[in-house]
Amino acid sequence: MHHDARQNVSATLVDEVLEKEIRGAGKLTEGARGAGAKVHVLPARPADIEDDGEFHYAVLGPKAASSGKPSAEAKRFVDETTTPEKPRAQNRNAVVLAVPSKDGMDVAREKVRDLLGWEKVREMLKERSDIDTAATTRLEGNLRVARGEMVSQIVMAYSMAVTVNDANDVAAYRINVDNDPLFPKMVGDKRLRIESTAVNAEALLPGGPFDLWSAGENARFVKDLVGAFAATARLPKMLNRSAILETLLQGCEGGEFVLRVTRADQSTRTFWKSRPDDTAVQDSSLEVVLSDAATLTEIDPQLMAPGKLPTLWEKEPITLPDLGVYFSGKHFVAVDKGGYTENLLIPAATPQAIADATASAVKSGRVWLVNGMISVLSEDVPPGFVNESAQLFSPPPPVPSVDVLPAQLAAAWPGDESNAHLIHTALSSKAGKPLPWSRVAHALDEAFRLGLIERTLDSGAWPCDLGGASAVKVRVRKSEAKQSPPSKHYGSKVASAELQIHQVQDFADHIDALREATAGQLLRIRVTLEIGEQGQVDQAVVDKVNGILGQIRAGWKAE
């Protein structure tokens, strides 16, 4: 019955089912997308595979079957885009086709016919009432076996890979197949020259194994270097185009070359030891420029910080002339390459690029600039002071807030009061050079916050710049200077602290614990409440506070 049924299956139906099963055969494409390939299953025409410089993997249908040489149909997908007059140009070397062998496809058709024959038998038996359960079970078993053999044979039929060889000819290669995914087998076949691992930046430069530069060239467009692998048959087929771009970006970050963008007005942006932003990466003018031919018009300010560039900060201070020598285009530094060292040429830079990077590094707090009595950190450098007289230092350590007090800085306190200018001058004298105002201002901020000092009633505004420092008058906080500590009985222990509001609440929450901890001992709690900081406190506020205090203890009030 099955023999007769399969003979009655039309060739058209076999081809329809075969196409459907090829589309659903996951093992033909498994792993391709994850590896970076653009995948096409049964594309109708060569134009369905874009000529875009990307790696494309396509599963062609039975019409492209090969008997050992690439079929005319398969060659069209490699050679053409839309018509024979419009050949594939940007990714001819990056199109890999999976095609069936003719004998394998013939067997696959027979397996499809077997399955369809069993399905016809099932339909015929549905009309009969004399079929027992055993016969039905055998039929379902035959259907399962037929389907499994069909799916397996379809995968096994795709035993040919078609792509260009290193001579730029379209060639067919027989692949050893089984029921494992096909694409990894193609990647592993050295004859196809598919490269799944990223190359290093040095390989893309002159003298590298890929020979991407002509004699005398010192700059190449990034798009051409990235696209060369897809367009040039003698090069490996790079699975992941973006990995080539990433290699170039990392090479720039490593300082192996300069990346340059040319604007419409012919001015340039340069990147060295830094990663270009997305706008630059997407710019078609982005070039790789060899370090000996490059001139930096921009330097990343982060590079100016101590420890960022080899040998730059071997001594302190450094000056702009020192930076000019470093960025002269003739200075080499030894770079550790993991087991060996290599000389790296520092590219030349314009004086303006050096000055701009220095000013930005000072403003960002990475470098401390001293020029005469001008000392700047974390602020804009006054115009004209980034010059040959400027000295550059590592940022000084923060000034502790207690260092502004009379006990540590007597020179700034001629009496009970001082001002921010005197404190800055005295601290600078102690340091041996003018300290940056930002460090002193931060120390004063902390001293105000901690209640170590306070501004007088006639003090100028705070915060301020160095120009207004002499108007900021300060004194040791009254409560700290004049309030005598609580009387201490012989043998007793006293704990004094200034508490924030939330800490007072925490203190109240722990009263029971304190009572238990001091069981058998006399526990006294003295509380001082201080309102306001400068100027007259509104009497209405005092009255409200006294009303609250009186509810806690009769006669307790602020005066």
Coordinates of C-alpha atoms in Angstrom, one line a residue:
M1 CA 0.0 0.0 0.0
H2 CA 2.8 2.4 0.9
H3 CA 4.7 1.6 -2.4
D4 CA 1.6 2.5 -4.4
A5 CA 0.9 5.6 -2.3
R6 CA 4.4 7.1 -2.7
Q7 CA 4.3 6.5 -6.5
N8 CA 1.2 8.7 -6.6
V9 CA 2.9 11.7 -4.9
S10 CA 3.5 14.5 -7.4
A11 CA 6.9 16.0 -7.9
T12 CA 5.4 19.4 -7.3
L13 CA 4.2 18.4 -3.9
V14 CA 7.6 16.8 -3.1
D15 CA 9.4 20.1 -4.0
E16 CA 6.9 22.2 -1.9
V17 CA 7.5 20.0 1.2
L18 CA 11.2 19.9 0.5
E19 CA 11.4 23.8 0.5
K20 CA 9.3 24.0 3.6
E21 CA 11.5 21.5 5.4
I22 CA 14.7 23.3 4.3
R23 CA 13.4 26.5 5.7
G24 CA 12.7 24.8 9.0
A25 CA 16.0 22.9 9.3
G26 CA 17.6 24.8 12.1
K27 CA 20.8 22.8 11.9
L28 CA 21.6 24.4 8.6
T29 CA 21.9 27.9 10.2
E30 CA 22.5 27.2 13.9
G31 CA 25.3 29.3 15.3
A32 CA 25.7 31.6 12.3
R33 CA 23.9 34.7 13.7
G34 CA 25.6 34.4 17.0
A35 CA 29.0 34.3 15.3
G36 CA 28.2 37.6 13.5
A37 CA 26.9 36.5 10.1
K38 CA 23.9 37.8 8.3
V39 CA 21.8 34.7 7.5
H40 CA 19.6 34.1 4.5
V41 CA 17.5 30.9 4.0
L42 CA 16.5 30.2 0.4
P43 CA 17.0 33.8 -1.0
A44 CA 15.1 34.3 -4.2
R45 CA 17.7 36.4 -6.0
P46 CA 21.2 37.7 -5.5
A47 CA 19.9 41.1 -4.6
D48 CA 18.5 39.6 -1.4
I49 CA 22.1 39.4 -0.2
E50 CA 23.2 43.0 0.3
D51 CA 26.5 44.1 -1.0
D52 CA 27.3 46.0 2.2
G53 CA 30.7 44.8 3.3
E54 CA 29.2 42.4 6.0
F55 CA 29.6 38.6 6.2
H56 CA 26.6 36.8 4.7
Y57 CA 25.8 33.1 5.0
A58 CA 23.0 31.8 2.7
V59 CA 21.3 28.5 2.4
L60 CA 20.4 28.0 -1.3
G61 CA 17.7 25.7 -2.6
P62 CA 17.9 22.5 -4.7
K63 CA 18.2 24.6 -7.9
A64 CA 21.8 25.5 -6.8
A65 CA 22.8 21.9 -6.1
S66 CA 26.4 21.0 -7.0
S67 CA 28.0 17.9 -8.4
G68 CA 31.4 19.0 -7.4
K69 CA 31.7 22.4 -9.1
P70 CA 29.7 25.5 -8.3
S71 CA 26.4 25.6 -10.2
A72 CA 25.6 28.6 -12.4
E73 CA 22.8 29.5 -9.9
A74 CA 25.2 29.5 -6.9
K75 CA 27.8 31.5 -8.9
R76 CA 25.2 34.2 -9.5
F77 CA 24.7 34.8 -5.8
V78 CA 28.5 35.4 -5.4
D79 CA 29.1 37.3 -8.6
E80 CA 26.1 39.5 -9.0
T81 CA 23.9 42.0 -7.0
T82 CA 20.9 42.8 -9.2
T83 CA 22.1 42.0 -12.7
P84 CA 25.3 40.6 -14.3
E85 CA 26.2 44.2 -15.2
K86 CA 26.2 45.1 -11.5
P87 CA 28.8 42.8 -10.0
R88 CA 29.2 42.3 -6.2
A89 CA 32.0 44.6 -5.0
Q90 CA 32.0 45.3 -1.3
N91 CA 31.6 41.8 0.1
R92 CA 32.4 39.3 -2.7
N93 CA 34.9 37.7 -0.3
A94 CA 32.3 37.6 2.6
V95 CA 29.6 35.5 1.0
V96 CA 29.5 31.9 1.9
L97 CA 26.8 29.6 0.5
A98 CA 25.6 26.3 1.8
V99 CA 24.3 24.2 -1.2
P100 CA 23.2 20.6 -1.5
S101 CA 25.0 18.0 -3.5
K102 CA 22.9 16.7 -6.4
D103 CA 23.1 13.1 -5.2
G104 CA 22.3 14.1 -1.6
M105 CA 19.3 16.1 -2.8
D106 CA 18.0 13.2 -4.9
V107 CA 18.1 11.0 -1.7
A108 CA 16.3 13.8 0.2
R109 CA 13.5 13.9 -2.3
E110 CA 13.0 10.2 -2.0
K111 CA 12.8 10.6 1.8
V112 CA 10.2 13.3 1.4
R113 CA 8.3 11.0 -1.0
D114 CA 8.5 8.2 1.6
L115 CA 6.9 10.5 4.3
L116 CA 4.2 11.7 2.0
G117 CA 3.5 8.1 1.0
W118 CA 2.9 7.1 4.6
E119 CA 0.7 10.2 5.1
K120 CA -1.4 9.1 2.2
V121 CA -1.7 5.6 3.7
R122 CA -2.9 7.2 7.0
E123 CA -5.6 9.1 5.1
M124 CA -6.7 5.9 3.3
L125 CA -6.9 3.9 6.5
K126 CA -9.1 6.5 8.1
E127 CA -11.9 5.5 5.8
R128 CA -11.7 1.9 6.8
S129 CA -13.3 0.4 9.9
D130 CA -11.3 -2.9 10.0
I131 CA -8.0 -1.4 11.1
D132 CA -6.9 -2.6 14.5
T133 CA -4.8 -0.7 17.1
A134 CA -1.7 -2.6 16.3
A135 CA -1.8 -1.6 12.7
T136 CA -2.4 2.0 13.6
T137 CA 0.6 1.9 16.0
R138 CA 2.8 0.4 13.3
L139 CA 1.7 3.2 10.9
E140 CA 2.5 5.9 13.4
G141 CA 5.9 4.4 14.0
N142 CA 6.5 4.3 10.2
L143 CA 5.5 8.0 10.0
R144 CA 8.0 8.9 12.8
V145 CA 10.8 7.0 11.2
A146 CA 10.1 8.5 7.8
R147 CA 10.0 12.1 9.2
G148 CA 13.3 11.6 11.1
E149 CA 15.0 10.1 8.1
M150 CA 13.7 13.0 5.9
V151 CA 14.9 15.7 8.2
S152 CA 18.3 14.0 8.7
Q153 CA 18.8 13.5 5.0
I154 CA 18.0 17.1 4.2
V155 CA 20.7 18.3 6.6
M156 CA 23.1 15.6 5.2
A157 CA 22.4 16.8 1.6
Y158 CA 23.9 20.2 2.4
S159 CA 27.5 18.9 2.0
M160 CA 28.8 21.7 -0.3
A161 CA 30.1 25.2 0.5
V162 CA 30.5 27.7 -2.3
T163 CA 32.6 30.9 -1.9
V164 CA 35.5 32.6 -3.6
N165 CA 39.0 31.2 -3.1
D166 CA 42.1 33.3 -2.6
A167 CA 42.4 33.7 -6.4
N168 CA 39.0 35.3 -6.5
D169 CA 37.4 32.4 -8.3
V170 CA 34.1 31.0 -7.2
A171 CA 34.8 27.5 -5.9
A172 CA 32.9 24.6 -4.3
Y173 CA 34.1 22.6 -1.4
R174 CA 32.7 19.3 -0.1
I175 CA 32.1 19.4 3.7
N176 CA 32.1 16.4 5.9
V177 CA 28.6 16.5 7.3
D178 CA 26.6 14.6 9.9
N179 CA 23.6 15.6 11.9
D180 CA 25.5 18.3 13.8
P181 CA 25.0 22.0 12.9
L182 CA 26.5 22.8 9.5
F183 CA 27.9 26.4 10.0
P184 CA 30.5 25.5 12.7
K185 CA 31.8 22.8 10.3
M186 CA 32.3 25.5 7.6
V187 CA 34.0 27.8 10.0
G188 CA 36.3 25.0 11.0
D189 CA 37.2 24.1 7.4
K190 CA 40.5 25.9 6.7
R191 CA 39.9 25.8 2.9
L192 CA 37.1 28.3 3.3
R193 CA 39.4 30.8 5.2
I194 CA 36.7 31.9 7.6
E195 CA 38.2 33.8 10.5
S196 CA 36.1 33.9 13.7
T197 CA 38.7 35.5 16.0
A198 CA 39.6 39.2 16.0
V199 CA 43.0 40.3 14.6
N200 CA 45.3 42.6 16.6
A201 CA 45.9 46.2 15.6
E202 CA 49.5 45.6 14.6
A203 CA 48.3 43.2 11.9
L204 CA 46.4 46.0 10.3
L205 CA 49.4 48.3 10.0
P206 CA 52.2 48.5 7.4
G207 CA 54.4 45.4 7.7
G208 CA 51.5 43.3 9.0
P209 CA 50.6 39.9 7.5
F210 CA 47.6 41.3 5.5
D211 CA 49.6 43.8 3.4
L212 CA 46.9 46.4 3.5
W213 CA 49.1 49.5 2.9
S214 CA 50.8 50.6 -0.3
A215 CA 54.4 51.7 -0.2
G216 CA 54.7 55.2 1.1
E217 CA 51.2 55.4 2.5
N218 CA 50.9 56.9 6.0
A219 CA 47.2 57.2 6.3
R220 CA 44.2 55.1 5.3
F221 CA 40.5 55.5 5.7
V222 CA 39.1 53.3 8.5
K223 CA 36.2 52.3 6.2
D224 CA 38.7 50.9 3.7
L225 CA 40.7 48.9 6.2
V226 CA 37.5 47.5 7.7
G227 CA 36.0 46.7 4.3
A228 CA 39.1 45.3 2.8
F229 CA 38.5 41.8 4.2
A230 CA 35.1 41.5 2.7
A231 CA 36.1 42.9 -0.7
T232 CA 39.6 41.3 -1.2
A233 CA 39.7 37.6 -2.0
R234 CA 43.3 37.1 -0.8
L235 CA 42.3 38.1 2.8
P236 CA 40.6 35.9 5.4
K237 CA 36.8 36.1 5.5
M238 CA 36.2 38.0 8.8
L239 CA 33.0 36.8 10.4
N240 CA 32.5 39.9 12.5
R241 CA 33.1 43.2 10.6
S242 CA 32.5 45.2 13.8
A243 CA 35.4 43.3 15.5
I244 CA 37.8 44.8 12.9
L245 CA 36.6 48.3 13.7
E246 CA 36.8 47.5 17.4
T247 CA 40.4 46.4 16.9
L248 CA 41.3 49.7 15.3
L249 CA 39.6 51.6 18.1
Q250 CA 41.5 49.7 20.7
G251 CA 44.7 50.3 18.7
C252 CA 44.1 54.0 18.9
E253 CA 43.4 53.7 22.7
G254 CA 46.7 51.8 23.0
G255 CA 48.6 54.6 21.3
E256 CA 49.7 52.5 18.3
F257 CA 48.5 55.1 15.8
V258 CA 46.3 58.2 15.6
L259 CA 42.7 58.4 14.4
R260 CA 41.8 61.6 12.5
V261 CA 38.5 63.2 11.3
T262 CA 38.6 65.9 8.7
R263 CA 35.8 68.5 8.8
A264 CA 34.3 70.3 5.8
D265 CA 36.5 73.3 6.5
Q266 CA 39.6 71.0 6.4
S267 CA 40.2 71.4 10.2
T268 CA 40.8 68.1 12.0
R269 CA 39.9 66.3 15.1
T270 CA 42.5 63.8 16.4
F271 CA 42.4 60.9 18.8
W272 CA 45.3 59.2 20.4
K273 CA 45.3 57.0 23.5
S274 CA 41.6 57.7 23.7
R275 CA 38.5 56.3 22.2
P276 CA 36.7 58.3 19.5
D277 CA 33.1 59.3 20.2
D278 CA 30.3 57.8 18.1
T279 CA 30.1 60.8 15.9
A280 CA 33.7 60.4 14.9
V281 CA 33.4 56.6 14.4
Q282 CA 30.5 57.1 12.0
D283 CA 32.3 59.8 10.1
S284 CA 33.3 58.6 6.6
S285 CA 36.5 60.7 6.8
L286 CA 37.9 58.8 9.8
E287 CA 41.4 57.8 9.0
V288 CA 44.2 55.7 10.6
V289 CA 47.3 57.9 10.6
L290 CA 50.7 56.5 11.4
S291 CA 52.3 58.2 14.4
D292 CA 55.3 59.4 12.5
A293 CA 53.0 61.3 10.1
A294 CA 50.4 62.6 12.5
T295 CA 50.1 65.9 14.3
L296 CA 47.7 66.0 17.2
T297 CA 45.3 68.9 17.1
E298 CA 43.6 67.6 20.3
I299 CA 44.9 65.7 23.3
D300 CA 42.6 64.0 25.8
P301 CA 43.1 66.0 29.1
Q302 CA 43.1 62.8 31.1
L303 CA 46.4 61.9 29.5
M304 CA 48.1 64.9 31.2
A305 CA 47.5 63.4 34.7
P306 CA 50.5 62.0 36.5
G307 CA 51.0 58.3 35.7
K308 CA 49.0 58.3 32.4
L309 CA 51.8 58.7 29.9
P310 CA 55.1 56.8 30.2
T311 CA 58.1 58.8 31.5
L312 CA 56.2 62.2 31.3
W313 CA 56.1 62.6 35.1
E314 CA 59.5 61.2 36.0
K315 CA 60.2 64.5 37.7
E316 CA 58.2 67.4 39.1
P317 CA 57.4 70.0 38.2
I318 CA 57.1 69.7 34.5
T319 CA 56.7 72.6 32.2
L320 CA 55.2 73.4 28.8
P321 CA 58.6 73.2 27.2
D322 CA 58.9 69.7 28.7
L323 CA 55.5 68.8 27.1
G324 CA 56.7 70.3 23.8
V325 CA 59.7 67.9 23.7
Y326 CA 57.5 65.0 24.7
F327 CA 55.0 65.8 21.8
S328 CA 57.7 66.7 19.3
G329 CA 57.1 63.7 17.1
K330 CA 60.7 62.5 17.9
H331 CA 60.2 61.1 21.4
F332 CA 60.1 57.3 22.0
V333 CA 59.1 55.5 25.1
A334 CA 59.5 51.8 26.0
V335 CA 56.1 50.0 26.3
D336 CA 55.7 46.7 28.0
K337 CA 54.1 44.2 25.6
G338 CA 53.9 41.3 28.1
G339 CA 57.3 39.6 28.2
Y340 CA 59.1 42.1 26.0
T341 CA 59.3 45.9 25.5
E342 CA 58.7 47.9 22.4
N343 CA 59.6 51.5 21.5
L344 CA 56.4 53.6 21.0
L345 CA 56.7 56.9 19.1
I346 CA 54.8 59.7 20.7
P347 CA 53.1 61.7 17.9
A348 CA 53.7 65.4 17.4
A349 CA 51.1 67.8 18.8
T350 CA 50.5 71.5 18.1
P351 CA 51.4 74.0 20.8
Q352 CA 47.7 74.9 21.1
A353 CA 46.7 71.3 21.6
I354 CA 49.2 71.0 24.4
A355 CA 48.1 74.2 26.1
D356 CA 44.4 73.3 25.7
A357 CA 44.9 69.9 27.2
T358 CA 46.9 71.4 30.1
A359 CA 44.2 73.9 30.9
S360 CA 41.5 71.3 30.8
A361 CA 43.5 68.9 33.0
V362 CA 44.0 71.7 35.6
K363 CA 40.3 72.6 35.5
S364 CA 39.3 68.9 36.0
G365 CA 41.6 68.6 39.0
R366 CA 44.1 66.2 37.4
V367 CA 47.0 68.7 37.3
W368 CA 48.0 71.5 39.6
L369 CA 49.4 74.7 37.9
V370 CA 51.6 77.2 39.6
N371 CA 52.8 80.3 37.8
G372 CA 54.3 83.0 40.0
M373 CA 51.7 83.7 42.7
I374 CA 49.0 82.1 40.6
S375 CA 48.0 78.6 41.8
V376 CA 45.1 76.8 40.1
L377 CA 43.4 73.4 40.6
S378 CA 39.9 72.4 39.7
E379 CA 39.2 75.9 38.3
D380 CA 39.7 77.8 35.0
V381 CA 43.2 78.9 34.5
P382 CA 43.3 82.7 34.0
P383 CA 44.0 83.7 30.4
G384 CA 47.7 83.9 29.6
F385 CA 49.0 81.8 32.5
V386 CA 49.4 78.5 30.6
N387 CA 52.8 79.6 29.3
E388 CA 56.5 78.6 29.5
S389 CA 56.7 79.9 33.0
A390 CA 53.9 77.7 34.3
Q391 CA 54.9 74.8 36.5
L392 CA 52.8 71.6 36.6
F393 CA 52.5 69.4 39.7
S394 CA 50.6 66.5 40.9
P395 CA 47.5 67.7 42.8
P396 CA 48.4 68.5 46.5
P397 CA 46.7 66.4 49.2
P398 CA 43.5 67.9 50.7
V399 CA 44.0 70.3 53.6
P400 CA 42.5 68.9 56.8
S401 CA 39.8 71.1 58.3
V402 CA 41.6 71.3 61.6
D403 CA 44.7 72.8 59.9
V404 CA 42.8 76.2 59.7
L405 CA 42.5 76.5 63.5
P406 CA 44.7 78.8 65.6
A407 CA 46.5 75.8 67.2
Q408 CA 47.8 74.6 63.9
L409 CA 48.0 77.9 62.0
A410 CA 48.9 80.6 64.5
A411 CA 50.3 82.8 61.7
A412 CA 46.8 83.3 60.3
W413 CA 45.3 84.3 63.7
P414 CA 46.6 87.7 64.9
G415 CA 43.8 87.8 67.4
D416 CA 40.5 86.0 68.0
E417 CA 39.5 86.5 64.3
S418 CA 41.1 85.8 60.9
N419 CA 40.0 85.8 57.3
A420 CA 40.1 83.4 54.4
H421 CA 42.9 85.3 52.7
L422 CA 45.2 85.1 55.8
I423 CA 44.4 81.4 56.2
H424 CA 45.3 80.8 52.5
T425 CA 48.5 82.8 52.8
A426 CA 49.6 81.0 55.9
L427 CA 48.9 77.6 54.5
S428 CA 50.8 78.4 51.3
S429 CA 53.7 79.6 53.4
K430 CA 53.7 76.3 55.3
A431 CA 53.6 74.4 52.0
G432 CA 56.4 76.3 50.4
K433 CA 54.4 77.4 47.4
P434 CA 51.0 79.0 46.7
L435 CA 48.3 76.5 47.4
P436 CA 45.3 76.3 45.0
W437 CA 42.4 78.2 46.4
S438 CA 40.1 75.2 45.8
R439 CA 42.0 73.1 48.4
V440 CA 41.8 75.9 51.0
A441 CA 38.2 76.7 50.2
H442 CA 37.3 73.0 50.7
A443 CA 39.1 73.0 54.1
L444 CA 37.2 76.1 55.2
D445 CA 33.9 74.5 54.0
E446 CA 34.6 71.4 56.1
A447 CA 35.5 73.6 59.1
F448 CA 32.3 75.5 58.8
R449 CA 30.3 72.3 58.4
L450 CA 31.9 70.7 61.5
G451 CA 31.4 73.8 63.6
L452 CA 35.1 74.4 64.1
I453 CA 34.9 78.0 62.9
E454 CA 32.1 80.4 62.0
R455 CA 31.8 83.6 60.1
T456 CA 31.6 86.9 61.9
L457 CA 28.5 89.1 61.7
D458 CA 30.4 91.5 59.3
S459 CA 31.8 88.7 57.1
G460 CA 31.6 88.8 53.3
A461 CA 29.7 86.2 51.3
W462 CA 30.7 82.6 51.3
P463 CA 31.6 80.7 49.2
C464 CA 33.8 83.1 47.2
D465 CA 36.8 83.1 44.9
L466 CA 40.3 84.1 46.1
G467 CA 39.6 87.7 45.2
G468 CA 36.9 87.9 47.8
A469 CA 38.8 85.9 50.5
S470 CA 39.9 88.8 52.6
A471 CA 36.3 89.8 53.1
V472 CA 35.4 86.4 54.6
K473 CA 36.0 87.0 58.3
V474 CA 36.0 84.0 60.6
R475 CA 36.4 83.2 64.3
V476 CA 36.6 80.0 66.3
R477 CA 33.0 79.0 67.0
K478 CA 31.7 80.7 70.1
S479 CA 30.4 77.6 71.6
E480 CA 33.8 75.9 71.1
A481 CA 35.9 78.9 72.2
K482 CA 34.0 80.2 75.2
Q483 CA 31.8 77.5 76.6
S484 CA 33.6 75.7 79.4
P485 CA 33.2 72.0 79.6
P486 CA 30.7 70.7 82.1
S487 CA 32.1 70.4 85.6
K488 CA 33.6 67.1 86.1
H489 CA 33.3 65.4 89.5
Y490 CA 36.3 63.5 90.7
G491 CA 36.4 60.0 89.2
S492 CA 33.5 60.7 86.8
K493 CA 33.6 60.2 83.0
V494 CA 32.2 62.8 80.6
A495 CA 31.2 62.4 77.0
S496 CA 30.6 65.7 75.0
A497 CA 29.4 65.9 71.4
E498 CA 27.5 68.2 69.0
L499 CA 24.6 66.2 67.7
Q500 CA 22.5 66.6 64.6
I501 CA 18.7 66.4 65.0
H502 CA 18.5 62.8 63.9
Q503 CA 21.3 61.9 66.3
V504 CA 19.3 63.5 69.2
Q505 CA 16.4 61.2 68.2
D506 CA 18.8 58.2 68.2
F507 CA 20.0 59.3 71.6
A508 CA 16.5 59.3 73.0
D509 CA 15.9 55.8 71.5
H510 CA 18.9 54.5 73.4
I511 CA 18.2 56.0 76.8
D512 CA 16.9 52.7 78.2
A513 CA 20.1 51.0 77.1
L514 CA 22.2 53.7 78.7
R515 CA 20.2 53.3 82.0
E516 CA 20.9 49.6 82.0
A517 CA 24.6 50.1 81.1
T518 CA 25.1 52.6 84.0
A519 CA 23.0 50.7 86.6
G520 CA 24.4 51.5 90.0
Q521 CA 26.1 54.7 88.8
L522 CA 24.9 58.3 88.8
L523 CA 23.9 59.3 85.2
R524 CA 23.7 63.1 84.5
I525 CA 22.6 64.4 81.1
R526 CA 23.3 68.1 80.3
V527 CA 21.8 69.6 77.1
T528 CA 22.7 72.9 75.4
L529 CA 20.5 74.2 72.6
E530 CA 21.9 76.9 70.3
I531 CA 19.7 78.7 67.8
G532 CA 21.0 80.6 64.7
E533 CA 24.5 81.3 63.4
Q534 CA 24.9 85.0 62.4
G535 CA 22.8 88.1 62.9
Q536 CA 19.8 88.6 65.2
V537 CA 17.4 85.6 65.8
D538 CA 13.8 86.7 65.3
Q539 CA 12.2 86.9 68.8
A540 CA 9.1 85.0 67.5
V541 CA 11.3 82.1 66.8
V542 CA 12.8 82.3 70.3
D543 CA 9.4 82.4 71.8
K544 CA 8.2 79.3 70.0
V545 CA 11.3 77.4 71.0
N546 CA 11.0 78.5 74.7
G547 CA 7.4 77.3 74.6
I548 CA 8.5 73.9 73.5
L549 CA 11.4 73.8 76.0
G550 CA 9.1 74.8 78.9
Q551 CA 6.9 71.8 78.2
I552 CA 9.9 69.5 78.7
R553 CA 11.2 71.2 81.8
A554 CA 9.8 74.3 83.6
G555 CA 12.0 77.3 83.2
W556 CA 14.1 75.9 80.4
K557 CA 14.5 78.6 77.8
A558 CA 16.9 80.1 75.3
E559 CA 18.2 83.6 76.0

